[in-house]
């Protein structure tokens, strides 16, 4: 049997997404769109002159997985440096495709490991990674990223 | 006489599958249907006992494969009631059939400013080939609007027909809404103005009897895999006169009468449009599938699916928070819906865990999603081998999702 996908943390973040707003004067922003399931969101960040992410947020609509993932991403990004965010992106990406087993390998994912079972739901991996791709794109200055 | 669904369910090996230890409830028949054993046998017999190319050899196997392949064409001809087998072109599916018409009928003769009329409820495969043609020729795509029930607004459609309209290309049965379009009226209005009509019958063939002569449509397309046949095989029906006037779609073997470096003469219909080695086993499988439908009796299938649709509509509507998308009075057994507080994608995953296969997403009809202002829908699409009990299991699994989401 597969791991339960809809864990309480995910359901809770879906119901009460954190940082669900636009950041006026964001230094980085990008749109994430998955036309196949209609998940569509925007990720905003305010990065200070030292390269620290002061604030991170998101807006849009999507399934519980994409919303919870975006919500948890924004919470974990705040206070991190841009470099750290990129490392987190790499780790999260490996986590959701099942390449990184958080129990076996040191990592910085913390609460984000709640998504560790999602590789068992191949059709849902893109939902979990959408906001992350948008965040990554924003830091790389792409305007729209699509997971299709 | 009641329809003995259990008897027919035995014909479909896939129906006895279990997923996650639970009996599979397959409600994704608009995407593709399961295959009865006779179709599986027809395909595997060709490979196990008769592999050969067609139209190319004098040897025993080749002659036998050619006869079986051409026999399937006859079965299709009779199924659609086309005048001759020359009007039946084998393609890869509905999509390729539409592209063929766009490129062979539209491209050589449509001019900048000419118009093509489609509807707001088309599958992407009846949108994009025309957009490509518009880019190539400068012609213009006009979209006939739909109403809140998901019906074509006929008056508006008629208003779009002008002296510049070169073709109407319209879906018969919508895959995302279930709407059955008044295709007779559509064809009549178009023909009164001398405009030819292509009918996208991808969902229609398993829903009702089709008679292309009675319809008087100019082109009719469908895919084998949505009517219990294999993937990779489909049909373009076209009126002989039109097909004869069209240049070939692709070049290669089979579609020629003679080839030299100076001049190549094209083959006659239908071969002119069938370049290269065709999907032989699949065509034979399609013939077996259509024979199977005849054997079950399309009229029984139609009546029974009406019952299923009524039951499905009733139980889904009774679930608090469910909103049906597509509520036309004339409807095929397709139930698209959204559920308050739960994204269709989440719903799809949860009911899947209960063994229920539904489709979630835009169903290749993004304009329809935009019209109803939903990002996606969940869709249960029924075949004649489904049962009311299976719909009850769907309903139960929706309640399960509501529990998980506290919705
Ligand atoms: C209404 C309609 N038209 C066209 C198609 C395209 O069929 P295919 O993908 O088999 O070519 C589909 C398939 O979903 C359909 O439902």
Coordinates of C-alpha atoms and ligand atoms in Angstrom, one line a residue:
Chain A
X1 CA 0.0 0.0 0.0
X2 CA 1.2 3.5 -0.7
X3 CA 1.8 6.1 2.0
X4 CA -1.2 8.2 2.8
X5 CA -1.1 11.2 0.6
X6 CA -3.5 13.5 2.4
X7 CA -1.7 13.8 5.8
X8 CA -3.1 16.2 8.4
X9 CA -0.3 18.8 7.8
X10 CA -1.2 18.9 4.1
X11 CA -4.9 19.1 4.7
X12 CA -4.4 21.8 7.3
X13 CA -2.2 23.9 5.0
X14 CA -4.7 23.5 2.3
X15 CA -7.5 24.8 4.5
X16 CA -5.4 27.6 6.0
X17 CA -2.7 28.5 3.5
X18 CA 0.1 30.6 5.0
X19 CA 1.4 33.7 3.2
X20 CA -1.6 33.6 0.8
X21 CA -1.3 37.1 -0.5
X22 CA 0.6 39.3 -2.9
X23 CA 3.8 41.1 -1.9
X24 CA 3.7 44.7 -3.0
X25 CA 7.2 45.6 -4.1
X26 CA 8.3 42.1 -4.6
X27 CA 11.8 41.8 -6.0
X28 CA 11.1 38.4 -7.5
X29 CA 7.9 36.9 -8.8
X30 CA 6.8 34.2 -11.2
X31 CA 3.7 32.4 -12.3
X32 CA 3.4 28.6 -12.2
X33 CA 0.8 26.9 -14.4
X34 CA 0.0 23.3 -14.9
X35 CA -2.6 23.4 -17.7
X36 CA -3.3 19.7 -17.3
X37 CA -4.9 20.0 -13.9
X38 CA -5.6 23.8 -14.0
X39 CA -3.3 24.5 -11.1
X40 CA -2.3 28.2 -11.5
X41 CA -0.4 30.2 -8.9
X42 CA 1.9 33.1 -8.5
X43 CA 4.9 33.1 -6.2
X44 CA 6.3 36.4 -4.8
X45 CA 9.5 37.1 -2.9
X46 CA 11.2 40.1 -1.4
X47 CA 15.0 39.6 -1.3
X48 CA 17.1 42.2 0.5
X49 CA 20.4 43.5 -0.6
X50 CA 22.3 40.8 1.2
X51 CA 20.4 38.1 -0.7
X52 CA 18.2 37.1 2.2
X53 CA 14.5 36.3 1.5
X54 CA 12.7 38.7 3.7
X55 CA 9.3 37.7 2.7
X56 CA 7.7 35.0 0.5
X57 CA 4.1 34.5 -0.5
X58 CA 1.8 33.0 -3.1
X59 CA -1.6 33.4 -4.7
X60 CA -3.8 31.5 -7.1
X61 CA -5.8 28.3 -7.2
X62 CA -4.9 24.7 -7.2
X63 CA -5.4 21.3 -5.7
X64 CA -4.7 20.6 -2.0
X65 CA -1.2 19.3 -2.8
X66 CA -0.1 22.3 -4.8
X67 CA -1.6 24.7 -2.3
X68 CA -0.1 23.0 0.8
X69 CA 3.2 22.7 -1.0
X70 CA 3.2 26.4 -1.8
X71 CA 2.1 27.4 1.7
X72 CA 4.8 25.3 3.3
X73 CA 7.4 26.5 0.8
X74 CA 6.8 30.1 1.6
X75 CA 7.1 29.5 5.4
X76 CA 10.4 27.7 5.0
X77 CA 11.8 30.2 2.6
X78 CA 11.5 33.2 4.9
X79 CA 14.8 34.2 6.4
X80 CA 16.8 31.9 4.1
X81 CA 19.5 33.1 1.7
X82 CA 19.0 32.8 -2.0
X83 CA 21.7 30.1 -2.2
X84 CA 19.9 28.1 0.6
X85 CA 16.7 28.4 -1.3
X86 CA 18.3 26.9 -4.4
X87 CA 19.6 24.0 -2.3
X88 CA 16.2 23.5 -0.8
X89 CA 14.7 23.5 -4.3
X90 CA 17.2 20.8 -5.4
X91 CA 16.4 18.7 -2.3
X92 CA 12.7 19.1 -2.6
X93 CA 12.8 18.1 -6.2
X94 CA 14.7 15.0 -5.4
X95 CA 12.4 14.3 -2.5
X96 CA 9.2 14.3 -4.6
X97 CA 10.6 12.1 -7.3
X98 CA 11.7 9.6 -4.7
X99 CA 15.5 10.1 -5.1
X100 CA 16.1 11.5 -1.7
X101 CA 15.0 9.4 1.3
X102 CA 15.0 11.9 4.1
X103 CA 15.7 9.3 6.8
X104 CA 18.8 8.1 5.0
X105 CA 20.4 11.3 3.9
X106 CA 21.1 14.6 5.8
X107 CA 19.0 17.4 4.3
X108 CA 17.4 20.7 5.1
X109 CA 13.8 19.8 4.4
X110 CA 12.5 19.6 7.9
X111 CA 8.6 19.8 7.8
X112 CA 8.7 19.5 4.0
X113 CA 9.4 15.8 4.4
X114 CA 5.6 15.4 4.7
X115 CA 5.8 15.1 0.9
X116 CA 8.2 12.2 1.0
X117 CA 5.6 9.7 -0.2
X118 CA 4.4 11.6 -3.2
X119 CA 6.6 9.8 -5.6
X120 CA 4.2 6.9 -5.2
X121 CA 1.6 9.1 -6.9
X122 CA 3.3 9.9 -10.1
X123 CA 0.4 12.0 -11.4
X124 CA 0.6 14.2 -8.4
X125 CA 4.4 15.0 -8.3
X126 CA 3.9 18.0 -10.6
X127 CA 1.3 19.4 -8.1
X128 CA 3.8 19.3 -5.3
X129 CA 6.6 20.8 -7.3
X130 CA 4.7 23.6 -9.2
X131 CA 5.3 26.4 -6.7
X132 CA 8.9 25.3 -6.3
X133 CA 9.5 25.6 -10.0
X134 CA 7.9 29.0 -9.9
X135 CA 10.1 30.0 -7.0
X136 CA 13.2 28.7 -8.8
X137 CA 12.1 30.5 -12.0
X138 CA 11.6 33.7 -10.1
X139 CA 15.1 33.6 -8.7
X140 CA 16.3 32.8 -12.2
X141 CA 14.1 35.6 -13.5
X142 CA 11.8 33.6 -15.7
X143 CA 8.3 35.0 -15.7
X144 CA 6.1 32.0 -16.3
X145 CA 7.0 28.4 -15.6
X146 CA 4.9 25.5 -16.7
X147 CA 5.2 22.0 -15.5
X148 CA 3.9 20.7 -18.8
Chain B
X1 CA -36.6 -7.3 -21.7
X2 CA -34.0 -6.1 -19.2
X3 CA -30.5 -5.6 -20.3
X4 CA -28.2 -8.4 -18.9
X5 CA -25.2 -6.3 -18.1
X6 CA -23.5 -9.0 -16.1
X7 CA -23.5 -11.3 -19.1
X8 CA -21.7 -8.7 -21.2
X9 CA -19.3 -7.7 -18.5
X10 CA -17.7 -11.2 -18.8
X11 CA -16.7 -10.2 -22.4
X12 CA -14.2 -7.6 -21.0
X13 CA -11.2 -9.1 -19.1
X14 CA -10.2 -5.7 -17.8
X15 CA -13.5 -5.4 -15.8
X16 CA -12.4 -8.1 -13.4
X17 CA -9.2 -6.2 -12.4
X18 CA -8.6 -5.2 -8.9
X19 CA -6.8 -2.1 -7.9
X20 CA -5.4 -1.6 -4.4
X21 CA -7.2 -4.8 -3.5
X22 CA -10.6 -3.4 -4.5
X23 CA -12.7 -4.2 -7.5
X24 CA -12.0 -1.7 -10.3
X25 CA -14.8 0.7 -11.1
X26 CA -13.9 2.1 -14.5
X27 CA -15.7 5.3 -15.3
X28 CA -13.3 6.8 -17.8
X29 CA -14.9 5.5 -21.0
X30 CA -14.9 8.9 -22.8
X31 CA -11.1 8.7 -22.6
X32 CA -11.0 5.2 -23.9
X33 CA -13.1 2.1 -23.6
X34 CA -12.1 -1.5 -22.5
X35 CA -11.8 -4.1 -25.2
X36 CA -13.9 -7.3 -25.4
X37 CA -12.1 -10.6 -25.7
X38 CA -13.1 -10.9 -29.3
X39 CA -11.2 -7.7 -30.2
X40 CA -8.2 -8.8 -28.3
X41 CA -8.3 -12.1 -30.1
X42 CA -8.7 -10.5 -33.5
X43 CA -5.6 -8.4 -32.9
X44 CA -3.5 -11.3 -31.5
X45 CA -4.7 -13.8 -34.1
X46 CA -3.4 -11.5 -36.8
X47 CA 0.0 -11.4 -35.1
X48 CA 0.0 -15.1 -34.0
X49 CA -1.4 -16.6 -37.1
X50 CA -1.5 -14.2 -40.0
X51 CA 1.2 -11.5 -39.8
X52 CA 1.6 -10.0 -43.2
X53 CA 1.5 -6.8 -45.0
X54 CA -1.5 -5.8 -47.0
X55 CA -1.9 -4.9 -50.7
X56 CA 1.6 -6.0 -51.4
X57 CA 2.0 -9.7 -51.9
X58 CA 0.7 -12.6 -53.9
X59 CA 1.5 -15.0 -51.1
X60 CA -1.1 -16.6 -49.0
X61 CA -0.7 -14.6 -45.8
X62 CA -0.6 -11.3 -47.5
X63 CA -3.8 -12.1 -49.4
X64 CA -5.5 -13.2 -46.2
X65 CA -4.4 -10.1 -44.3
X66 CA -5.6 -7.9 -47.2
X67 CA -9.0 -9.6 -47.2
X68 CA -9.4 -9.2 -43.4
X69 CA -8.2 -5.5 -43.6
X70 CA -10.6 -4.7 -46.4
X71 CA -13.4 -6.6 -44.7
X72 CA -13.0 -4.3 -41.7
X73 CA -13.4 -1.3 -44.1
X74 CA -16.7 -2.9 -45.2
X75 CA -17.8 -3.3 -41.6
X76 CA -17.1 0.4 -41.0
X77 CA -18.9 1.4 -44.2
X78 CA -22.0 -0.5 -43.0
X79 CA -21.7 0.8 -39.5
X80 CA -21.8 4.4 -40.8
X81 CA -24.0 3.5 -43.7
X82 CA -21.6 5.1 -46.1
X83 CA -22.4 4.6 -49.8
X84 CA -19.1 2.9 -50.7
X85 CA -15.9 1.6 -49.0
X86 CA -14.1 4.2 -51.1
X87 CA -15.4 6.8 -48.6
X88 CA -13.8 5.1 -45.6
X89 CA -10.3 6.2 -45.0
X90 CA -8.3 4.5 -42.2
X91 CA -6.4 6.9 -40.0
X92 CA -4.7 6.8 -36.6
X93 CA -7.8 8.3 -35.0
X94 CA -10.2 11.2 -34.9
X95 CA -7.3 13.7 -34.5
X96 CA -5.5 12.6 -37.6
X97 CA -8.8 12.5 -39.5
X98 CA -9.4 16.2 -38.7
X99 CA -5.8 17.1 -39.5
X100 CA -6.2 15.3 -42.8
X101 CA -9.3 17.4 -43.7
X102 CA -7.6 20.6 -42.6
X103 CA -4.5 20.0 -44.7
X104 CA -6.0 18.3 -47.7
X105 CA -9.4 20.0 -48.0
X106 CA -8.7 23.4 -46.3
X107 CA -5.1 24.2 -47.1
X108 CA -5.1 24.1 -50.9
X109 CA -8.3 26.2 -51.3
X110 CA -9.1 28.3 -48.3
X111 CA -8.0 31.9 -48.7
X112 CA -7.1 34.7 -46.4
X113 CA -10.4 36.0 -44.9
X114 CA -12.3 32.8 -45.4
X115 CA -14.0 31.5 -42.3
X116 CA -14.3 28.2 -40.4
X117 CA -17.0 27.8 -37.8
X118 CA -16.5 25.6 -34.8
X119 CA -18.1 25.7 -31.3
X120 CA -17.0 26.6 -27.9
X121 CA -17.3 23.0 -26.7
X122 CA -14.8 21.5 -29.2
X123 CA -12.1 19.0 -28.1
X124 CA -8.6 20.5 -28.7
X125 CA -8.3 18.2 -31.7
X126 CA -11.1 20.1 -33.4
X127 CA -9.5 23.5 -32.6
X128 CA -5.8 23.3 -33.1
X129 CA -5.8 21.8 -36.6
X130 CA -7.9 24.8 -37.7
X131 CA -5.7 27.3 -35.9
X132 CA -2.8 25.9 -37.7
X133 CA -4.7 26.2 -41.0
X134 CA -5.5 29.8 -40.2
X135 CA -1.8 30.5 -39.7
X136 CA -1.0 28.8 -43.0
X137 CA -3.7 30.4 -45.1
X138 CA -4.9 33.6 -43.2
X139 CA -8.4 32.2 -42.8
X140 CA -10.3 33.0 -39.7
X141 CA -11.7 30.7 -36.9
X142 CA -15.2 31.6 -35.7
X143 CA -16.5 30.2 -32.4
X144 CA -20.2 29.5 -31.9
X145 CA -21.1 30.2 -28.3
X146 CA -22.7 27.9 -25.7
X147 CA -25.1 28.6 -22.8
X148 CA -25.0 27.8 -19.1
X149 CA -26.4 24.3 -19.7
X150 CA -23.6 23.6 -22.1
X151 CA -25.8 23.8 -25.2
X152 CA -24.9 25.3 -28.5
X153 CA -26.7 28.6 -29.0
X154 CA -28.2 27.8 -32.3
X155 CA -29.2 31.3 -33.4
X156 CA -25.7 32.6 -32.7
X157 CA -24.3 29.7 -34.7
X158 CA -26.5 30.5 -37.6
X159 CA -25.5 34.1 -37.4
X160 CA -21.9 33.1 -37.9
X161 CA -22.6 31.5 -41.3
X162 CA -21.7 33.9 -44.0
X163 CA -20.7 34.0 -47.6
X164 CA -17.1 33.7 -46.4
X165 CA -17.7 30.5 -44.4
X166 CA -15.9 27.6 -46.0
X167 CA -16.5 24.9 -43.5
X168 CA -18.4 24.1 -40.3
X169 CA -16.5 21.6 -38.0
X170 CA -18.6 20.6 -35.1
X171 CA -18.6 18.0 -32.3
X172 CA -21.6 15.7 -32.2
X173 CA -21.3 14.7 -28.6
X174 CA -19.2 16.8 -26.3
X175 CA -16.6 14.8 -24.3
X176 CA -16.5 17.1 -21.4
X177 CA -20.2 18.2 -21.1
X178 CA -22.0 15.2 -22.6
X179 CA -24.1 17.6 -24.7
X180 CA -25.5 16.1 -27.9
X181 CA -25.6 18.8 -30.5
X182 CA -28.6 19.1 -32.9
X183 CA -26.3 18.0 -35.7
X184 CA -29.1 17.5 -38.2
X185 CA -30.1 21.1 -37.8
X186 CA -26.5 22.3 -37.9
X187 CA -25.9 20.4 -41.2
X188 CA -29.2 21.7 -42.7
X189 CA -28.5 25.3 -41.9
X190 CA -24.9 25.0 -43.3
X191 CA -26.0 23.2 -46.4
X192 CA -28.7 25.8 -47.1
X193 CA -25.8 28.2 -47.5
X194 CA -23.7 25.7 -49.5
X195 CA -21.2 25.2 -46.6
X196 CA -19.8 21.7 -46.0
X197 CA -19.8 20.2 -42.5
X198 CA -17.3 18.0 -40.7
X199 CA -18.8 16.1 -37.7
X200 CA -16.5 15.1 -34.9
X201 CA -18.1 11.8 -33.9
X202 CA -15.4 10.6 -31.5
X203 CA -17.9 10.3 -28.6
X204 CA -21.0 9.9 -30.7
X205 CA -20.4 6.5 -32.2
X206 CA -20.7 4.7 -28.9
X207 CA -23.7 6.8 -27.9
X208 CA -26.1 6.4 -30.8
X209 CA -26.5 5.0 -34.3
X210 CA -24.9 7.1 -37.0
X211 CA -26.0 7.2 -40.6
X212 CA -23.8 9.5 -42.6
X213 CA -26.2 9.4 -45.6
X214 CA -29.2 10.4 -43.5
X215 CA -27.1 13.1 -41.7
X216 CA -25.8 14.2 -45.1
X217 CA -22.6 15.3 -43.4
X218 CA -19.6 15.9 -45.7
X219 CA -17.0 14.5 -43.3
X220 CA -17.3 12.3 -40.2
X221 CA -14.5 11.3 -38.0
X222 CA -14.1 8.9 -35.1
X223 CA -11.5 6.8 -33.2
X224 CA -11.6 3.0 -32.8
X225 CA -10.4 3.0 -29.2
X226 CA -13.5 4.9 -27.9
X227 CA -15.8 2.2 -29.3
X228 CA -14.1 -1.0 -27.9
X229 CA -11.5 -1.1 -30.6
X230 CA -7.7 -0.8 -30.5
X231 CA -5.8 2.5 -30.2
X232 CA -4.0 3.7 -33.3
X233 CA -6.9 3.2 -35.7
X234 CA -9.6 5.6 -36.6
X235 CA -11.8 6.6 -39.5
X236 CA -12.4 9.5 -41.8
X237 CA -15.6 9.3 -43.7
X238 CA -15.8 11.7 -46.6
X239 CA -18.2 12.1 -49.5
X240 CA -16.6 10.6 -52.5
X241 CA -16.8 13.7 -54.6
X242 CA -15.0 15.8 -52.0
X243 CA -12.4 13.2 -51.3
X244 CA -11.7 12.8 -55.0
X245 CA -11.1 16.6 -55.3
X246 CA -8.6 16.6 -52.5
X247 CA -4.9 16.1 -52.9
X248 CA -3.2 13.3 -50.9
X249 CA -2.3 14.1 -47.2
X250 CA 1.0 12.2 -47.0
X251 CA 3.2 10.6 -49.7
X252 CA 4.6 7.1 -49.7
X253 CA 3.8 3.5 -50.5
X254 CA 0.2 2.3 -51.1
X255 CA -1.1 5.8 -52.0
X256 CA 0.4 5.7 -55.5
X257 CA -0.7 4.1 -58.8
X258 CA 2.8 4.4 -60.3
X259 CA 5.9 6.3 -59.5
X260 CA 8.7 7.5 -61.7
X261 CA 11.0 10.4 -61.1
X262 CA 9.1 12.4 -63.8
X263 CA 5.6 11.8 -62.7
X264 CA 3.8 10.0 -59.9
X265 CA 0.2 9.0 -60.3
X266 CA -1.9 8.7 -57.2
X267 CA -3.9 5.7 -56.3
X268 CA -7.7 5.7 -56.2
X269 CA -9.8 6.2 -53.1
X270 CA -9.5 5.3 -50.3
X271 CA -5.8 4.4 -50.8
X272 CA -4.9 7.8 -52.0
X273 CA -5.1 8.9 -48.3
X274 CA -3.4 5.8 -46.8
X275 CA 0.3 6.3 -47.3
X276 CA 2.5 3.6 -45.9
X277 CA 1.8 0.4 -44.1
X278 CA -1.4 0.9 -42.2
X279 CA -2.3 -0.3 -38.7
X280 CA -3.4 -3.7 -40.0
X281 CA -4.1 -5.6 -36.8
X282 CA -5.8 -2.5 -35.3
X283 CA -8.1 -2.1 -38.3
X284 CA -9.0 -5.8 -38.1
X285 CA -9.6 -5.2 -34.3
X286 CA -11.9 -2.3 -35.1
X287 CA -13.9 -4.5 -37.4
X288 CA -14.3 -7.0 -34.6
X289 CA -15.3 -4.2 -32.2
X290 CA -18.0 -2.9 -34.5
X291 CA -19.3 -6.4 -35.0
X292 CA -19.4 -6.8 -31.3
X293 CA -21.5 -3.6 -30.9
X294 CA -23.9 -4.9 -33.5
X295 CA -24.1 -8.2 -31.6
X296 CA -24.9 -6.6 -28.3
X297 CA -27.3 -4.3 -30.1
X298 CA -26.8 -0.6 -30.2
X299 CA -30.4 0.1 -29.4
X300 CA -30.1 -1.8 -26.1
X301 CA -26.8 0.0 -25.3
X302 CA -28.5 3.3 -25.9
X303 CA -31.5 2.6 -23.6
X304 CA -29.4 1.1 -20.8
X305 CA -27.0 4.1 -20.9
X306 CA -29.9 6.4 -20.5
X307 CA -30.9 4.6 -17.4
X308 CA -27.4 4.8 -16.1
X309 CA -27.2 8.5 -16.8
X310 CA -30.4 9.2 -15.0
X311 CA -29.3 7.2 -12.0
X312 CA -25.9 8.9 -12.0
X313 CA -27.4 12.4 -12.4
X314 CA -29.7 11.7 -9.5
X315 CA -27.2 10.4 -7.0
X316 CA -24.5 13.0 -7.9
X317 CA -27.0 15.8 -7.6
X318 CA -28.1 14.6 -4.2
X319 CA -24.5 15.0 -2.8
X320 CA -24.2 18.4 -1.1
X321 CA -21.7 20.6 -2.8
X322 CA -21.7 18.8 -6.1
X323 CA -22.3 21.0 -9.2
X324 CA -22.9 19.3 -12.5
X325 CA -21.1 20.9 -15.4
X326 CA -23.2 20.3 -18.5
X327 CA -26.9 19.9 -18.0
X328 CA -28.2 19.9 -21.5
X329 CA -31.5 18.0 -21.8
X330 CA -30.0 16.1 -24.8
X331 CA -27.0 14.4 -23.1
X332 CA -24.8 11.4 -23.4
X333 CA -23.8 9.3 -20.4
X334 CA -21.1 11.8 -19.3
X335 CA -21.1 13.3 -15.8
X336 CA -18.8 16.3 -15.4
X337 CA -18.9 17.9 -12.0
X338 CA -17.1 19.9 -9.4
X339 CA -17.3 19.6 -5.7
X340 CA -17.3 22.5 -3.3
X341 CA -14.1 22.7 -1.2
X342 CA -12.3 19.8 -3.0
X343 CA -10.2 20.3 -6.1
X344 CA -11.1 17.7 -8.8
X345 CA -7.5 16.5 -8.8
X346 CA -7.7 15.7 -5.1
X347 CA -11.0 14.0 -5.6
X348 CA -9.6 11.9 -8.4
X349 CA -6.8 10.6 -6.2
X350 CA -9.1 9.8 -3.3
X351 CA -11.7 8.0 -5.3
X352 CA -8.9 6.1 -7.1
X353 CA -7.9 4.7 -3.7
X354 CA -11.4 3.3 -3.6
X355 CA -10.8 1.6 -6.9
X356 CA -12.8 4.2 -8.9
X357 CA -11.2 5.5 -12.1
X358 CA -12.6 8.9 -13.1
X359 CA -10.9 11.6 -15.2
X360 CA -10.0 14.9 -13.7
X361 CA -8.6 17.9 -15.6
X362 CA -9.8 19.9 -18.6
X363 CA -10.5 16.9 -20.8
X364 CA -8.8 18.6 -23.7
X365 CA -11.5 21.3 -23.7
X366 CA -9.9 24.3 -22.0
X367 CA -12.3 26.8 -23.5
X368 CA -15.2 24.9 -21.8
X369 CA -13.4 25.1 -18.4
X370 CA -12.9 28.9 -19.0
X371 CA -16.6 29.3 -19.9
X372 CA -17.8 27.6 -16.7
X373 CA -15.0 29.4 -14.7
X374 CA -13.6 26.2 -13.3
X375 CA -9.9 25.1 -13.5
X376 CA -10.9 21.6 -14.1
X377 CA -13.7 19.1 -13.5
X378 CA -14.1 15.5 -12.4
X379 CA -15.7 13.4 -15.0
X380 CA -17.4 10.0 -14.8
X381 CA -18.1 8.8 -18.3
X382 CA -20.1 5.6 -18.7
X383 CA -20.2 2.7 -20.9
X384 CA -22.8 0.0 -21.3
X385 CA -20.8 -2.4 -19.1
X386 CA -21.1 -0.1 -16.1
X387 CA -23.7 -0.7 -13.5
X388 CA -25.8 1.4 -11.0
X389 CA -23.9 -0.3 -8.2
X390 CA -20.7 1.1 -9.6
X391 CA -22.2 4.6 -9.6
X392 CA -23.2 4.1 -6.0
X393 CA -19.6 3.2 -5.2
X394 CA -18.5 6.5 -6.9
X395 CA -21.0 8.3 -4.7
X396 CA -19.7 6.6 -1.6
X397 CA -16.1 7.4 -2.5
X398 CA -17.1 11.1 -3.0
X399 CA -18.5 11.1 0.5
X400 CA -15.2 9.6 1.7
X401 CA -13.4 12.5 0.1
X402 CA -15.7 15.0 1.8
X403 CA -14.9 13.3 5.1
X404 CA -11.1 13.6 4.6
X405 CA -11.4 17.2 3.5
X406 CA -14.1 18.1 6.0
X407 CA -15.9 19.6 3.1
Ligands
LIG1 C1 -15.0 14.9 -28.9 C2 -13.6 14.3 -29.2 N1 -13.0 14.6 -30.3 C3 -11.8 14.2 -30.7 C4 -11.1 13.4 -29.8 C5 -9.7 12.9 -30.2 O1 -9.7 11.6 -30.3 P1 -8.2 10.8 -30.5 O2 -7.4 11.4 -29.4 O3 -8.6 9.4 -30.4 O4 -7.7 11.2 -31.8 C6 -11.7 13.0 -28.6 C7 -10.9 12.2 -27.6 O5 -10.9 12.4 -26.4 C8 -13.0 13.5 -28.3 O6 -13.5 13.2 -27.1

